[in-house]
Every structure is written in structure tokens, then in C-alpha cells.
CSV table of C-alpha atoms in Angstrom, one decimal:
chain,number,residue,atom,x,y,z
A,1,VAL,CA,109.5,126.5,81.5
A,2,PRO,CA,112.9,126.3,83.1
A,3,GLU,CA,114.7,129.6,83.5
A,4,GLN,CA,117.7,128.6,81.3
A,5,ILE,CA,115.3,128.0,78.4
A,6,LEU,CA,113.5,131.3,78.5
A,7,ASP,CA,115.9,133.3,76.4
A,8,HIS,CA,116.0,130.6,73.6
A,9,VAL,CA,114.1,131.4,70.5
A,10,ILE,CA,114.5,127.9,69.2
A,11,ARG,CA,113.3,125.0,71.2
A,12,CYS,CA,113.5,121.3,70.4
A,13,GLN,CA,110.7,118.9,71.2
A,14,SER,CA,113.1,116.2,72.2
A,15,ILE,CA,113.3,115.5,75.9
A,16,ASP,CA,117.1,115.0,75.6
A,17,ALA,CA,117.6,118.6,74.4
A,18,GLU,CA,120.2,120.6,76.3
A,19,TYR,CA,120.1,124.4,76.3
A,20,HIS,CA,123.4,126.4,76.5
A,21,GLY,CA,124.4,130.0,76.7
A,22,ASN,CA,122.5,133.1,78.0
A,23,LYS,CA,122.0,136.7,77.1
A,24,LYS,CA,123.3,138.1,80.4
A,25,GLU,CA,126.8,136.6,79.8
A,26,GLN,CA,126.4,137.4,76.0
A,27,ARG,CA,127.1,133.8,75.1
A,28,HIS,CA,125.6,132.3,72.0
A,29,LEU,CA,122.3,130.5,72.6
A,30,ASN,CA,122.3,127.0,71.3
A,31,VAL,CA,120.4,123.8,71.6
A,32,LEU,CA,122.3,120.5,71.8
A,33,VAL,CA,120.2,117.5,70.6
A,34,PRO,CA,121.5,114.0,70.5
A,35,LEU,CA,121.0,112.6,67.1
A,36,GLY,CA,119.7,109.2,68.2
A,37,VAL,CA,119.1,106.2,65.9
A,38,PRO,CA,116.4,105.9,63.2
A,39,GLN,CA,113.2,104.0,63.9
A,40,THR,CA,113.0,100.5,62.4
A,41,GLY,CA,112.7,100.6,58.7
A,42,MET,CA,113.8,104.3,58.5
A,43,ASP,CA,117.1,105.8,57.4
A,44,THR,CA,116.5,109.2,58.9
A,45,VAL,CA,116.0,110.8,62.3
A,46,GLN,CA,113.5,113.6,62.8
A,47,HIS,CA,113.6,116.3,65.4
A,48,LEU,CA,110.8,118.9,65.8
A,49,TYR,CA,111.6,122.5,66.6
A,50,SER,CA,109.5,125.4,67.8
A,51,PHE,CA,110.2,129.0,67.3
A,52,MET,CA,109.3,131.2,70.3
A,53,CYS,CA,108.4,134.9,69.9
A,54,GLN,CA,110.2,136.8,72.6
A,55,ASN,CA,107.7,139.7,72.5
A,56,THR,CA,104.5,140.8,70.8
A,57,CYS,CA,105.7,144.1,69.3
A,58,PRO,CA,105.8,144.6,65.5
A,59,SER,CA,109.6,144.2,65.5
A,60,GLY,CA,109.3,140.7,67.0
A,61,ILE,CA,110.7,137.5,65.5
A,62,ASN,CA,107.8,137.2,63.1
A,63,HIS,CA,108.9,140.3,61.2
A,64,ARG,CA,112.6,139.7,60.9
A,65,PRO,CA,114.4,136.9,58.9
A,66,PHE,CA,117.1,135.2,60.8
A,67,GLU,CA,119.6,132.3,60.3
A,68,VAL,CA,119.6,128.9,62.0
A,69,VAL,CA,122.8,126.9,62.0
A,70,PHE,CA,122.7,123.2,62.3
A,71,THR,CA,126.0,121.5,63.2
A,72,LEU,CA,126.6,117.7,63.2
A,73,GLU,CA,129.4,116.9,65.7
A,74,ASP,CA,130.4,114.1,68.0
A,75,GLU,CA,130.7,114.1,71.8
A,76,MET,CA,134.3,115.3,71.5
A,77,GLY,CA,133.2,118.4,69.5
A,78,THR,CA,134.6,117.3,66.2
A,79,VAL,CA,132.4,118.9,63.5
A,80,TYR,CA,131.3,116.7,60.6
A,81,GLY,CA,129.0,119.1,58.9
A,82,ARG,CA,127.3,122.4,59.2
A,83,ARG,CA,124.3,124.0,57.3
A,84,LYS,CA,122.9,127.4,57.6
A,85,LEU,CA,119.2,128.0,56.8
A,86,ASN,CA,117.5,131.4,56.4
A,87,VAL,CA,114.3,131.2,58.3
A,88,GLY,CA,111.3,133.4,58.4
A,89,VAL,CA,108.6,132.8,61.1
A,90,SER,CA,105.2,134.2,60.7
A,91,PHE,CA,102.1,134.1,63.0
A,92,SER,CA,100.0,134.4,59.9
A,93,PRO,CA,101.8,132.8,56.8
A,94,LYS,CA,99.0,133.6,54.4
A,95,ARG,CA,98.8,137.2,55.3
A,96,SER,CA,102.7,137.5,55.2
A,97,LYS,CA,102.8,135.9,51.8
A,98,GLU,CA,100.1,138.2,50.4
A,99,SER,CA,101.8,141.2,51.9
A,100,LYS,CA,105.2,140.3,50.3
A,101,GLU,CA,103.5,139.7,47.0
A,102,ARG,CA,101.8,143.1,47.1
A,103,ASP,CA,105.1,144.8,48.1
A,104,PHE,CA,106.9,143.0,45.3
A,105,LEU,CA,104.4,144.1,42.7
A,106,GLU,CA,104.4,147.7,43.9
A,107,LYS,CA,108.2,147.7,43.7
A,108,LEU,CA,108.0,146.4,40.1
A,109,ASP,CA,105.5,149.1,39.2
A,110,SER,CA,107.6,151.8,40.8
A,111,ASN,CA,110.7,150.6,39.0
A,112,ASP,CA,108.8,150.7,35.7
A,113,ALA,CA,107.6,154.3,36.3
A,114,ALA,CA,111.1,155.5,37.4
A,115,SER,CA,113.1,154.0,34.5
A,116,PRO,CA,114.0,156.6,31.9
A,117,SER,CA,112.6,156.2,28.4
A,118,ASP,CA,115.5,155.7,25.9
A,119,GLY,CA,113.3,155.2,22.9
A,120,LYS,CA,113.8,151.4,22.8
A,121,LYS,CA,110.7,149.3,22.8
A,122,THR,CA,110.4,147.2,25.9
A,123,GLU,CA,107.9,144.4,26.6
A,124,LYS,CA,106.4,144.1,30.0
A,125,VAL,CA,106.3,140.5,31.2
A,126,ASP,CA,103.5,139.5,33.4
A,127,ILE,CA,105.0,137.5,36.2
A,128,LYS,CA,101.6,136.4,37.6
A,129,SER,CA,100.5,132.9,36.9
A,130,SER,CA,97.1,132.1,35.4
A,131,THR,CA,95.7,131.9,39.0
A,132,GLY,CA,96.6,135.6,39.6
A,133,MET,CA,99.2,134.7,42.3
A,134,LEU,CA,102.9,135.0,42.2
A,135,PRO,CA,104.9,131.8,41.9
A,136,ALA,CA,106.5,130.6,45.2
A,137,LEU,CA,109.9,132.2,45.5
A,138,ASP,CA,111.4,129.1,47.2
A,139,THR,CA,109.8,125.7,46.7
A,140,ARG,CA,112.8,123.6,47.4
A,141,LEU,CA,112.6,120.8,50.0
A,142,TYR,CA,115.5,121.0,52.5
A,143,THR,CA,116.8,117.7,53.8
A,144,LEU,CA,119.7,117.5,56.3
A,145,THR,CA,121.6,114.3,56.0
């Protein structure tokens, strides 16, 4: 891996990708990828990205959410659009999902136990589905146009 790429958490699988910025100079790290043209019969262009873990400690990238900003601009730097996505990367998505569900349920239980009784009748709603799993928190499909 070329040295100028080592600090970058996000890497594009495009051979035309250019990597800018570095940690030593405290400049934002960014990846410049030419949009290109769609393949015949398509109206979209796809780019594949990889997220690199910079260390293996528990506080690594797979345990912290972060934001990725996509900017569409021309070669003169004129910005035509910008989208920010909240990203969570996990080495083990199933384990992370189960852990978050367990933490969520424990938080609900602790809130129920901590709430003062004011004499009003409250009905506890079971948020689990018939399969016993929590519904997905975000099932939207994101498409950048």
C-alpha cells in the first residue's frame, strides 16, 4: 500500500482514486474519485469503498460511529451536491446487532424500573416481533444520485 494511503480509513476500489491530506499536517483526509460514465444500458455509476481499521484495540473503528461526506463537484471545485451518511462498521455485524438489541432492551427495563408510580395505569408494549427479534432500526435504502 502506498504511504500516502496508509492514514486513510476509507479506500475506493477505483484505480483512478486519488488520496489527499495527511494526519501529520492535520489536513482532512479525502478520496477524490472521478465519477465516470454509466455502463451501457445503465443510468447509474457504482463505486466500491472499503473501510480500514487503523488498529485492533476495542476503541477502533468498528466500535465508533462516524460520518462520511460525499460531495459531487466538477474539476473546477464547484460543488453540485453533498450528502452526509452516518456509518457504523463492524467486524461481526450479527454480534454487534445482537449486542445493541440486548443493550436497548436492558435500557427499556431499567427505565421502567426507575419511573415513579403515579397511580396511573400504564400498558407495557412489547416491541419484539413475533420472531423474538427487534425490528431493524434503519431499513432505508440509500441512493446517491
